[in-house]
Amino acid sequence: MIRTFLARGDRAESAVITEGLDSITCSNPPPEVQIATLGMKTYCSACKEEGYIAPRGPRWPGTGPNGKQWALSGDINICGCNPPPIFRPIRERHMTMSFTADEAARLMAPSSTNVARTNTPEGHWISFVLTERGACSGLRCAAHFEDGSEQWGTFDANNTVRFERYENGSRCTHVDFLFDNDMNPSGSVAQSLLSAITGGI
């Protein structure tokens, strides 16, 4: 298995990486690009949301100067799209991370101490379901967490919103709702946010 290092400007379907390291670049082939790490910002033109790069798959230990692991092809973009878009290999870029089949299996094994495993999509997440009758699809909200972080989401056709928290398992303290002129869900949404508050580790 060969995984390409991701860089600013690389795409996962409609999502594009908007950040990169000023001090770490690749110019083989030209033009010179800024290499990216996990957690760096993205923008998705499909869902019109800012997002970030989240890990999926094996990677060798090692971080950039910002202390974050390298972003690689096969990683995913966390935005409002479901399923999350996947960053495809940049085959011309000669900056890669290689694994044999055994090495990839070992790095992904549950007993592995590699950080990438604990931060995969099977890691931290939290979801909310509005149990009140009525369509809330498209309703936007912001979840606030104990560490001070904030994450935006949009309710789907099943009145459900899910926040992927790959690198952060802090507890959700409260949720704010954003209503626009086109969204008028019936009843009190705040009272409806009751049932499935579910987290995985």
PDB file of N, CA, C and O in Angstrom, residues 159-194:
ATOM      1  N   ASN A 159     -34.154  13.569  11.000  1.00  0.00           N
ATOM      2  CA  ASN A 159     -34.084  14.449  12.174  1.00  0.00           C
ATOM      3  C   ASN A 159     -32.888  14.114  13.062  1.00  0.00           C
ATOM      4  O   ASN A 159     -32.960  14.221  14.289  1.00  0.00           O
ATOM      5  N   THR A 160     -31.784  13.715  12.436  1.00  0.00           N
ATOM      6  CA  THR A 160     -30.591  13.305  13.169  1.00  0.00           C
ATOM      7  C   THR A 160     -29.392  14.134  12.711  1.00  0.00           C
ATOM      8  O   THR A 160     -29.242  14.419  11.524  1.00  0.00           O
ATOM      9  N   VAL A 161     -28.559  14.512  13.661  1.00  0.00           N
ATOM     10  CA  VAL A 161     -27.287  15.160  13.342  1.00  0.00           C
ATOM     11  C   VAL A 161     -26.191  14.403  14.091  1.00  0.00           C
ATOM     12  O   VAL A 161     -26.380  13.974  15.227  1.00  0.00           O
ATOM     13  N   ARG A 162     -25.057  14.217  13.436  1.00  0.00           N
ATOM     14  CA  ARG A 162     -23.949  13.471  14.039  1.00  0.00           C
ATOM     15  C   ARG A 162     -22.675  14.290  13.929  1.00  0.00           C
ATOM     16  O   ARG A 162     -22.377  14.835  12.879  1.00  0.00           O
ATOM     17  N   PHE A 163     -21.939  14.354  15.031  1.00  0.00           N
ATOM     18  CA  PHE A 163     -20.668  15.062  15.072  1.00  0.00           C
ATOM     19  C   PHE A 163     -19.539  14.042  15.238  1.00  0.00           C
ATOM     20  O   PHE A 163     -19.520  13.290  16.212  1.00  0.00           O
ATOM     21  N   GLU A 164     -18.638  13.998  14.270  1.00  0.00           N
ATOM     22  CA  GLU A 164     -17.481  13.110  14.340  1.00  0.00           C
ATOM     23  C   GLU A 164     -16.394  13.810  15.155  1.00  0.00           C
ATOM     24  O   GLU A 164     -15.987  14.924  14.839  1.00  0.00           O
ATOM     25  N   ARG A 165     -15.915  13.148  16.210  1.00  0.00           N
ATOM     26  CA  ARG A 165     -14.940  13.760  17.117  1.00  0.00           C
ATOM     27  C   ARG A 165     -13.697  12.878  17.180  1.00  0.00           C
ATOM     28  O   ARG A 165     -13.318  12.359  18.220  1.00  0.00           O
ATOM     29  N   TYR A 166     -13.018  12.712  16.046  1.00  0.00           N
ATOM     30  CA  TYR A 166     -11.934  11.747  15.948  1.00  0.00           C
ATOM     31  C   TYR A 166     -10.787  12.024  16.906  1.00  0.00           C
ATOM     32  O   TYR A 166     -10.195  11.128  17.470  1.00  0.00           O
ATOM     33  N   GLU A 167     -10.457  13.275  17.083  1.00  0.00           N
ATOM     34  CA  GLU A 167      -9.294  13.609  17.898  1.00  0.00           C
ATOM     35  C   GLU A 167      -9.684  14.199  19.248  1.00  0.00           C
ATOM     36  O   GLU A 167      -8.843  14.684  19.973  1.00  0.00           O
ATOM     37  N   ASN A 168     -10.955  14.150  19.582  1.00  0.00           N
ATOM     38  CA  ASN A 168     -11.397  14.858  20.769  1.00  0.00           C
ATOM     39  C   ASN A 168     -12.611  14.152  21.359  1.00  0.00           C
ATOM     40  O   ASN A 168     -13.669  14.126  20.755  1.00  0.00           O
ATOM     41  N   GLY A 169     -12.456  13.589  22.550  1.00  0.00           N
ATOM     42  CA  GLY A 169     -13.554  12.890  23.200  1.00  0.00           C
ATOM     43  C   GLY A 169     -14.204  13.689  24.306  1.00  0.00           C
ATOM     44  O   GLY A 169     -14.890  13.115  25.156  1.00  0.00           O
ATOM     45  N   SER A 170     -14.015  15.017  24.322  1.00  0.00           N
ATOM     46  CA  SER A 170     -14.588  15.826  25.401  1.00  0.00           C
ATOM     47  C   SER A 170     -16.120  15.823  25.330  1.00  0.00           C
ATOM     48  O   SER A 170     -16.711  15.682  24.269  1.00  0.00           O
ATOM     49  N   ARG A 171     -16.763  16.028  26.488  1.00  0.00           N
ATOM     50  CA  ARG A 171     -18.214  15.923  26.617  1.00  0.00           C
ATOM     51  C   ARG A 171     -18.904  17.143  26.022  1.00  0.00           C
ATOM     52  O   ARG A 171     -18.432  18.271  26.144  1.00  0.00           O
ATOM     53  N   CYS A 172     -20.058  16.910  25.390  1.00  0.00           N
ATOM     54  CA  CYS A 172     -20.870  18.002  24.864  1.00  0.00           C
ATOM     55  C   CYS A 172     -21.636  18.658  26.016  1.00  0.00           C
ATOM     56  O   CYS A 172     -22.273  17.969  26.816  1.00  0.00           O
ATOM     57  N   THR A 173     -21.560  19.984  26.109  1.00  0.00           N
ATOM     58  CA  THR A 173     -22.235  20.701  27.197  1.00  0.00           C
ATOM     59  C   THR A 173     -23.587  21.262  26.778  1.00  0.00           C
ATOM     60  O   THR A 173     -24.529  21.254  27.565  1.00  0.00           O
ATOM     61  N   HIS A 174     -23.709  21.769  25.552  1.00  0.00           N
ATOM     62  CA  HIS A 174     -24.996  22.269  25.086  1.00  0.00           C
ATOM     63  C   HIS A 174     -24.980  22.429  23.573  1.00  0.00           C
ATOM     64  O   HIS A 174     -23.926  22.396  22.945  1.00  0.00           O
ATOM     65  N   VAL A 175     -26.180  22.598  23.006  1.00  0.00           N
ATOM     66  CA  VAL A 175     -26.341  22.733  21.558  1.00  0.00           C
ATOM     67  C   VAL A 175     -27.167  23.978  21.280  1.00  0.00           C
ATOM     68  O   VAL A 175     -28.200  24.210  21.910  1.00  0.00           O
ATOM     69  N   ASP A 176     -26.689  24.799  20.345  1.00  0.00           N
ATOM     70  CA  ASP A 176     -27.429  25.982  19.898  1.00  0.00           C
ATOM     71  C   ASP A 176     -28.021  25.707  18.516  1.00  0.00           C
ATOM     72  O   ASP A 176     -27.384  25.045  17.684  1.00  0.00           O
ATOM     73  N   PHE A 177     -29.221  26.246  18.249  1.00  0.00           N
ATOM     74  CA  PHE A 177     -29.893  26.056  16.971  1.00  0.00           C
ATOM     75  C   PHE A 177     -29.929  27.355  16.193  1.00  0.00           C
ATOM     76  O   PHE A 177     -30.094  28.437  16.766  1.00  0.00           O
ATOM     77  N   LEU A 178     -29.758  27.247  14.874  1.00  0.00           N
ATOM     78  CA  LEU A 178     -29.799  28.406  14.000  1.00  0.00           C
ATOM     79  C   LEU A 178     -30.992  28.271  13.071  1.00  0.00           C
ATOM     80  O   LEU A 178     -31.057  27.355  12.253  1.00  0.00           O
ATOM     81  N   PHE A 179     -31.935  29.180  13.190  1.00  0.00           N
ATOM     82  CA  PHE A 179     -33.129  29.165  12.358  1.00  0.00           C
ATOM     83  C   PHE A 179     -33.016  30.251  11.305  1.00  0.00           C
ATOM     84  O   PHE A 179     -32.590  31.370  11.584  1.00  0.00           O
ATOM     85  N   ASP A 180     -33.431  29.933  10.078  1.00  0.00           N
ATOM     86  CA  ASP A 180     -33.524  30.958   9.045  1.00  0.00           C
ATOM     87  C   ASP A 180     -34.978  31.061   8.586  1.00  0.00           C
ATOM     88  O   ASP A 180     -35.856  30.389   9.094  1.00  0.00           O
ATOM     89  N   ASN A 181     -35.221  31.875   7.605  1.00  0.00           N
ATOM     90  CA  ASN A 181     -36.599  32.121   7.167  1.00  0.00           C
ATOM     91  C   ASN A 181     -37.255  30.912   6.529  1.00  0.00           C
ATOM     92  O   ASN A 181     -38.469  30.831   6.435  1.00  0.00           O
ATOM     93  N   ASP A 182     -36.405  29.957   6.073  1.00  0.00           N
ATOM     94  CA  ASP A 182     -36.959  28.789   5.390  1.00  0.00           C
ATOM     95  C   ASP A 182     -37.168  27.610   6.323  1.00  0.00           C
ATOM     96  O   ASP A 182     -37.675  26.583   5.921  1.00  0.00           O
ATOM     97  N   MET A 183     -36.750  27.741   7.575  1.00  0.00           N
ATOM     98  CA  MET A 183     -36.837  26.627   8.508  1.00  0.00           C
ATOM     99  C   MET A 183     -37.813  26.979   9.616  1.00  0.00           C
ATOM    100  O   MET A 183     -37.617  27.943  10.345  1.00  0.00           O
ATOM    101  N   ASN A 184     -38.874  26.191   9.728  1.00  0.00           N
ATOM    102  CA  ASN A 184     -39.883  26.453  10.750  1.00  0.00           C
ATOM    103  C   ASN A 184     -40.384  25.138  11.317  1.00  0.00           C
ATOM    104  O   ASN A 184     -41.516  24.737  11.088  1.00  0.00           O
ATOM    105  N   PRO A 185     -39.536  24.407  12.077  1.00  0.00           N
ATOM    106  CA  PRO A 185     -39.960  23.134  12.635  1.00  0.00           C
ATOM    107  C   PRO A 185     -41.053  23.331  13.670  1.00  0.00           C
ATOM    108  O   PRO A 185     -41.090  24.338  14.362  1.00  0.00           O
ATOM    109  N   SER A 186     -41.937  22.365  13.768  1.00  0.00           N
ATOM    110  CA  SER A 186     -43.073  22.506  14.670  1.00  0.00           C
ATOM    111  C   SER A 186     -42.641  22.353  16.116  1.00  0.00           C
ATOM    112  O   SER A 186     -41.744  21.592  16.436  1.00  0.00           O
ATOM    113  N   GLY A 187     -43.309  23.087  17.018  1.00  0.00           N
ATOM    114  CA  GLY A 187     -43.082  22.941  18.437  1.00  0.00           C
ATOM    115  C   GLY A 187     -41.747  23.476  18.895  1.00  0.00           C
ATOM    116  O   GLY A 187     -41.067  24.212  18.199  1.00  0.00           O
ATOM    117  N   SER A 188     -41.376  23.108  20.098  1.00  0.00           N
ATOM    118  CA  SER A 188     -40.134  23.573  20.706  1.00  0.00           C
ATOM    119  C   SER A 188     -39.023  22.586  20.413  1.00  0.00           C
ATOM    120  O   SER A 188     -39.007  21.469  20.920  1.00  0.00           O
ATOM    121  N   VAL A 189     -38.065  23.007  19.602  1.00  0.00           N
ATOM    122  CA  VAL A 189     -36.947  22.114  19.273  1.00  0.00           C
ATOM    123  C   VAL A 189     -36.116  21.810  20.500  1.00  0.00           C
ATOM    124  O   VAL A 189     -35.649  20.688  20.698  1.00  0.00           O
ATOM    125  N   ALA A 190     -35.926  22.808  21.346  1.00  0.00           N
ATOM    126  CA  ALA A 190     -35.091  22.592  22.530  1.00  0.00           C
ATOM    127  C   ALA A 190     -35.639  21.472  23.402  1.00  0.00           C
ATOM    128  O   ALA A 190     -34.889  20.668  23.952  1.00  0.00           O
ATOM    129  N   GLN A 191     -36.961  21.396  23.535  1.00  0.00           N
ATOM    130  CA  GLN A 191     -37.559  20.341  24.351  1.00  0.00           C
ATOM    131  C   GLN A 191     -37.537  18.996  23.639  1.00  0.00           C
ATOM    132  O   GLN A 191     -37.657  17.956  24.268  1.00  0.00           O
ATOM    133  N   SER A 192     -37.373  19.036  22.321  1.00  0.00           N
ATOM    134  CA  SER A 192     -37.380  17.796  21.560  1.00  0.00           C
ATOM    135  C   SER A 192     -36.044  17.071  21.582  1.00  0.00           C
ATOM    136  O   SER A 192     -35.964  15.895  21.276  1.00  0.00           O
ATOM    137  N   LEU A 193     -34.975  17.793  21.939  1.00  0.00           N
ATOM    138  CA  LEU A 193     -33.641  17.208  21.911  1.00  0.00           C
ATOM    139  C   LEU A 193     -33.439  16.371  23.164  1.00  0.00           C
ATOM    140  O   LEU A 193     -32.844  16.791  24.134  1.00  0.00           O
ATOM    141  N   LEU A 194     -34.025  15.159  23.142  1.00  0.00           N
ATOM    142  CA  LEU A 194     -34.062  14.346  24.342  1.00  0.00           C
ATOM    143  C   LEU A 194     -33.410  12.984  24.169  1.00  0.00           C
ATOM    144  O   LEU A 194     -32.520  12.627  24.929  1.00  0.00           O
TER     145      LEU A 194
END
